[in-house]
mmCIF file of C-alpha atoms in Angstrom:
data_model
loop_
_atom_site.group_PDB
_atom_site.id
_atom_site.type_symbol
_atom_site.label_atom_id
_atom_site.label_comp_id
_atom_site.label_asym_id
_atom_site.label_seq_id
_atom_site.Cartn_x
_atom_site.Cartn_y
_atom_site.Cartn_z
ATOM 1 C CA LYS A 1 10.466 0.624 14.726
ATOM 2 C CA MET A 2 9.094 -2.443 14.690
ATOM 3 C CA PHE A 3 8.443 -2.846 11.325
ATOM 4 C CA ASP A 4 11.781 -1.297 10.589
ATOM 5 C CA THR A 5 13.587 -3.992 12.802
ATOM 6 C CA ILE A 6 11.686 -6.958 10.332
ATOM 7 C CA SER A 7 11.946 -5.033 7.102
ATOM 8 C CA GLY A 8 14.624 -7.772 5.065
ATOM 9 C CA GLU A 9 12.578 -10.559 6.461
ATOM 10 C CA TYR A 10 8.977 -9.391 6.127
ATOM 11 C CA ASP A 11 8.076 -10.586 2.699
ATOM 12 C CA ASN A 12 9.301 -14.141 3.679
ATOM 13 C CA LEU A 13 7.342 -14.007 7.357
ATOM 14 C CA ASN A 14 4.329 -13.104 5.479
ATOM 15 C CA ARG A 15 3.900 -15.511 3.122
ATOM 16 C CA VAL A 16 4.769 -18.138 5.894
ATOM 17 C CA ILE A 17 2.284 -16.590 8.853
ATOM 18 C CA SER A 18 -0.621 -16.203 5.627
ATOM 19 C CA PHE A 19 0.035 -19.865 4.012
ATOM 20 C CA GLY A 20 0.559 -18.345 1.048
ATOM 21 C CA ILE A 21 -2.803 -16.723 0.764
ATOM 22 C CA ASP A 22 -1.724 -12.955 0.626
ATOM 23 C CA ILE A 23 -0.490 -13.520 -2.986
ATOM 24 C CA LYS A 24 -4.401 -14.531 -3.950
ATOM 25 C CA TRP A 25 -5.343 -12.311 -2.080
ATOM 26 C CA ARG A 26 -3.387 -9.575 -3.578
ATOM 27 C CA ASN A 27 -5.020 -10.799 -6.970
ATOM 28 C CA LYS A 28 -8.324 -10.451 -6.206
ATOM 29 C CA VAL A 29 -7.780 -6.895 -5.248
ATOM 30 C CA VAL A 30 -6.195 -5.880 -8.206
ATOM 31 C CA LYS A 31 -9.101 -7.495 -9.912
ATOM 32 C CA LEU A 32 -11.887 -5.397 -8.178
ATOM 33 C CA VAL A 33 -9.452 -2.340 -8.305
ATOM 34 C CA ALA A 34 -8.602 -2.796 -11.888
ATOM 35 C CA ASP A 35 -12.343 -2.830 -13.042
ATOM 36 C CA THR A 36 -12.744 0.636 -11.388
ATOM 37 C CA LYS A 37 -10.285 1.711 -14.398
ATOM 38 C CA PRO A 38 -8.176 3.919 -11.988
ATOM 39 C CA ASN A 39 -5.544 6.327 -13.052
ATOM 40 C CA ASN A 40 -4.317 6.872 -9.993
ATOM 41 C CA ILE A 41 -3.865 4.744 -6.774
ATOM 42 C CA LEU A 42 -2.736 5.189 -3.169
ATOM 43 C CA ASP A 43 -1.720 2.045 -1.138
ATOM 44 C CA ILE A 44 -2.005 2.565 2.479
ATOM 45 C CA ALA A 45 0.066 0.903 4.861
ATOM 46 C CA THR A 46 2.245 -0.365 1.313
ATOM 47 C CA GLY A 47 5.225 -1.962 3.416
ATOM 48 C CA THR A 48 7.577 -3.459 1.016
ATOM 49 C CA GLY A 49 5.207 -2.741 -1.951
ATOM 50 C CA ASP A 50 4.080 -5.997 -2.945
ATOM 51 C CA LEU A 51 0.045 -4.861 -3.603
ATOM 52 C CA ALA A 52 1.237 -1.358 -4.918
ATOM 53 C CA ILE A 53 3.936 -3.587 -7.592
ATOM 54 C CA SER A 54 0.690 -5.629 -8.249
ATOM 55 C CA LEU A 55 -1.458 -2.726 -8.959
ATOM 56 C CA THR A 56 0.525 -2.143 -12.020
ATOM 57 C CA GLY A 57 -1.580 -4.615 -13.513
ATOM 58 C CA THR A 58 -4.414 -2.154 -13.655
ATOM 59 C CA THR A 59 -4.913 1.002 -15.874
ATOM 60 C CA ALA A 60 -3.430 3.387 -13.437
ATOM 61 C CA ASN A 61 -0.620 5.296 -14.523
ATOM 62 C CA LYS A 62 0.457 6.591 -10.831
ATOM 63 C CA ILE A 63 0.472 4.757 -7.753
ATOM 64 C CA ILE A 64 1.869 5.926 -4.289
ATOM 65 C CA GLY A 65 2.727 3.573 -1.551
ATOM 66 C CA LEU A 66 2.583 5.197 1.694
ATOM 67 C CA ASP A 67 3.729 3.624 5.267
ATOM 68 C CA ILE A 68 4.966 4.695 8.301
ATOM 69 C CA SER A 69 8.438 2.531 7.929
ATOM 70 C CA ASP A 70 11.190 3.814 5.893
ATOM 71 C CA GLY A 71 12.583 0.630 6.465
ATOM 72 C CA MET A 72 10.007 -1.318 4.590
ATOM 73 C CA LEU A 73 9.850 1.532 2.095
ATOM 74 C CA GLU A 74 13.408 1.053 1.477
ATOM 75 C CA VAL A 75 12.909 -2.814 0.933
ATOM 76 C CA GLY A 76 10.021 -1.944 -1.328
ATOM 77 C CA ARG A 77 11.859 0.853 -3.469
ATOM 78 C CA GLN A 78 14.363 -1.988 -4.181
ATOM 79 C CA LYS A 79 11.747 -4.378 -5.474
ATOM 80 C CA ILE A 80 10.404 -1.414 -7.525
ATOM 81 C CA LYS A 81 13.775 -0.452 -9.046
ATOM 82 C CA SER A 82 14.801 -3.908 -9.861
ATOM 83 C CA LYS A 83 11.444 -4.423 -11.659
ATOM 84 C CA ALA A 84 11.701 -1.187 -13.048
ATOM 85 C CA LEU A 85 8.489 0.217 -11.412
ATOM 86 C CA ASP A 86 10.133 3.537 -10.536
ATOM 87 C CA GLY A 87 8.193 5.419 -13.139
ATOM 88 C CA ILE A 88 4.942 4.150 -11.951
ATOM 89 C CA ILE A 89 5.213 3.840 -7.981
ATOM 90 C CA LYS A 90 6.413 6.427 -5.883
ATOM 91 C CA MET A 91 6.723 4.845 -1.809
ATOM 92 C CA VAL A 92 6.188 7.966 0.498
ATOM 93 C CA ILE A 93 6.399 8.157 4.233
ATOM 94 C CA GLY A 94 3.367 9.043 5.904
ATOM 95 C CA ASP A 95 0.706 8.461 8.482
ATOM 96 C CA SER A 96 -2.492 6.857 7.760
ATOM 97 C CA GLU A 97 -4.084 9.003 10.113
ATOM 98 C CA ASP A 98 -2.774 12.191 8.878
ATOM 99 C CA LEU A 99 -2.513 11.557 5.018
ATOM 100 C CA PRO A 100 -0.311 13.766 3.247
ATOM 101 C CA PHE A 101 -2.464 14.783 0.176
ATOM 102 C CA LYS A 102 -5.309 16.842 -0.741
ATOM 103 C CA ASP A 103 -9.115 15.874 -0.631
ATOM 104 C CA ASN A 104 -10.243 13.860 -3.511
ATOM 105 C CA THR A 105 -6.980 12.999 -5.157
ATOM 106 C CA PHE A 106 -7.180 9.501 -5.469
ATOM 107 C CA ASP A 107 -9.420 7.366 -7.745
ATOM 108 C CA ALA A 108 -8.870 4.211 -5.848
ATOM 109 C CA ILE A 109 -7.245 3.570 -2.448
ATOM 110 C CA THR A 110 -6.016 -0.023 -0.943
ATOM 111 C CA VAL A 111 -5.255 -1.032 2.817
ATOM 112 C CA ALA A 112 -3.960 -4.549 3.125
ATOM 113 C CA PHE A 113 -2.892 -5.698 6.362
ATOM 114 C CA GLY A 114 -1.990 -2.227 7.784
ATOM 115 C CA VAL A 115 -5.493 -1.338 9.344
ATOM 116 C CA ARG A 116 -5.203 -3.631 11.999
ATOM 117 C CA ASN A 117 -2.679 -1.264 12.883
ATOM 118 C CA PHE A 118 -4.444 2.221 12.939
ATOM 119 C CA MET A 119 -4.225 3.815 16.397
ATOM 120 C CA ASN A 120 -7.870 5.411 15.485
ATOM 121 C CA LEU A 121 -9.861 3.283 13.069
ATOM 122 C CA LYS A 122 -12.179 6.147 12.887
ATOM 123 C CA LYS A 123 -9.533 9.168 11.920
ATOM 124 C CA GLY A 124 -8.270 6.746 9.543
ATOM 125 C CA LEU A 125 -11.509 5.543 7.640
ATOM 126 C CA SER A 126 -12.086 9.381 7.710
ATOM 127 C CA GLU A 127 -8.839 10.055 5.796
ATOM 128 C CA ILE A 128 -9.329 7.899 3.181
ATOM 129 C CA LEU A 129 -12.363 9.143 2.496
ATOM 130 C CA ARG A 130 -11.060 13.037 2.258
ATOM 131 C CA VAL A 131 -8.569 11.738 -0.411
ATOM 132 C CA LEU A 132 -10.879 9.269 -2.659
ATOM 133 C CA LYS A 133 -12.376 10.805 -5.352
#
């Protein structure tokens, strides 16, 4: 609920709180993921989709952004549509500790700041391992 409440201001808050380091960090993640030449990527706790959008700079032809906050996802959907990336990125509501995907689905998985919000870190990491090829 908290993230639904702040979804409209989240991007600006993130820039201020991180002193803009989030942008440099995202670029570094994209390079690391791009080096693996993924076809599909899951971005867990995607929020408003900044990392998912950046990941379009990889070879992936399908990127799923997953978050528990529909408010955050809706902001992301608007950003994705405005950048004409809705053919590549799909935003999905879901729980990082109970991922709605089959085993061995994704070539790469990212989790930016969201791992700090896992209620059960072991369960969340187990789910990531389960759906990663």
